[in-house]
């Protein structure tokens, strides 16, 4: 595990249908076996309160400062969980968040700044969230916004392999989290 990540527990929050073996989240878990996946009871039916509850439960297992690496609907579940209770969460890496309006859950999400450093990474041709909507949500949440060009939904079909750029963003988030914690 990169040195910047060693002080943190890293939770992986996949989106709909979980992340298959070629998805960058699954590849990262093979590269870094200490990363822990948040499991949903039903990967095919996005239920924000239920999914957010599973994020809550996973966070409670260990009290170590935590970074959450989320994708798609997993972003929405993670944001809701952390907004309701930020304890022990040091940062959020939100990759290709799903459009809350497509799922009718915008009212269940925070519309203000998140309580920890966060990065939203979005693609200019994501079928699940138009770029300008991703930018708007990042702004509401006080997140750093990173546009990565035409990578679709930033998933296995995007052909990213181990997605080194994403790993660099996670390391950057860890550094920001460390600086935020050191300020207290």
PDB file of N, CA and C in Angstrom, residues 35 45 52 76 85 98-100 105 118 122 127 146:
ATOM      1  N   UNK A  35      -7.750  -3.099   1.264  1.00  0.00           N
ATOM      2  CA  UNK A  35      -8.970  -2.381   0.915  1.00  0.00           C
ATOM      3  C   UNK A  35     -10.165  -3.305   1.165  1.00  0.00           C
ATOM      4  N   UNK A  45     -30.905  -3.463  -7.225  1.00  0.00           N
ATOM      5  CA  UNK A  45     -31.972  -2.502  -6.939  1.00  0.00           C
ATOM      6  C   UNK A  45     -31.432  -1.381  -6.065  1.00  0.00           C
ATOM      7  N   UNK A  52     -27.113   3.227   1.873  1.00  0.00           N
ATOM      8  CA  UNK A  52     -26.426   4.114   2.807  1.00  0.00           C
ATOM      9  C   UNK A  52     -26.271   3.445   4.176  1.00  0.00           C
ATOM     10  N   UNK A  76     -23.496   8.014  -4.166  1.00  0.00           N
ATOM     11  CA  UNK A  76     -24.672   8.592  -3.521  1.00  0.00           C
ATOM     12  C   UNK A  76     -24.869   7.993  -2.132  1.00  0.00           C
ATOM     13  N   UNK A  85     -23.477  11.246   9.340  1.00  0.00           N
ATOM     14  CA  UNK A  85     -22.565  10.962  10.450  1.00  0.00           C
ATOM     15  C   UNK A  85     -21.137  10.915   9.911  1.00  0.00           C
ATOM     16  N   UNK A  98     -23.634   8.629  -9.921  1.00  0.00           N
ATOM     17  CA  UNK A  98     -24.897   8.506 -10.662  1.00  0.00           C
ATOM     18  C   UNK A  98     -25.703   9.781 -10.454  1.00  0.00           C
ATOM     19  N   UNK A  99     -26.516  10.136 -11.441  1.00  0.00           N
ATOM     20  CA  UNK A  99     -27.350  11.333 -11.355  1.00  0.00           C
ATOM     21  C   UNK A  99     -28.489  11.080 -10.367  1.00  0.00           C
ATOM     22  N   UNK A 100     -28.532  11.818  -9.253  1.00  0.00           N
ATOM     23  CA  UNK A 100     -29.582  11.592  -8.260  1.00  0.00           C
ATOM     24  C   UNK A 100     -30.986  11.741  -8.839  1.00  0.00           C
ATOM     25  N   UNK A 105     -33.654  10.528  -6.002  1.00  0.00           N
ATOM     26  CA  UNK A 105     -33.138  10.587  -4.631  1.00  0.00           C
ATOM     27  C   UNK A 105     -32.462  11.917  -4.285  1.00  0.00           C
ATOM     28  N   UNK A 118     -13.096  15.959  -0.233  1.00  0.00           N
ATOM     29  CA  UNK A 118     -13.688  15.056  -1.222  1.00  0.00           C
ATOM     30  C   UNK A 118     -13.293  15.491  -2.633  1.00  0.00           C
ATOM     31  N   UNK A 122     -15.265  13.004 -12.933  1.00  0.00           N
ATOM     32  CA  UNK A 122     -16.344  12.812 -13.897  1.00  0.00           C
ATOM     33  C   UNK A 122     -15.804  12.753 -15.321  1.00  0.00           C
ATOM     34  N   UNK A 127     -22.906   8.269 -19.456  1.00  0.00           N
ATOM     35  CA  UNK A 127     -24.341   8.142 -19.695  1.00  0.00           C
ATOM     36  C   UNK A 127     -25.180   8.231 -18.423  1.00  0.00           C
ATOM     37  N   UNK A 146     -12.784  17.028 -10.878  1.00  0.00           N
ATOM     38  CA  UNK A 146     -11.768  16.613 -11.837  1.00  0.00           C
ATOM     39  C   UNK A 146     -12.473  15.998 -13.048  1.00  0.00           C
TER      40      UNK A 146
END
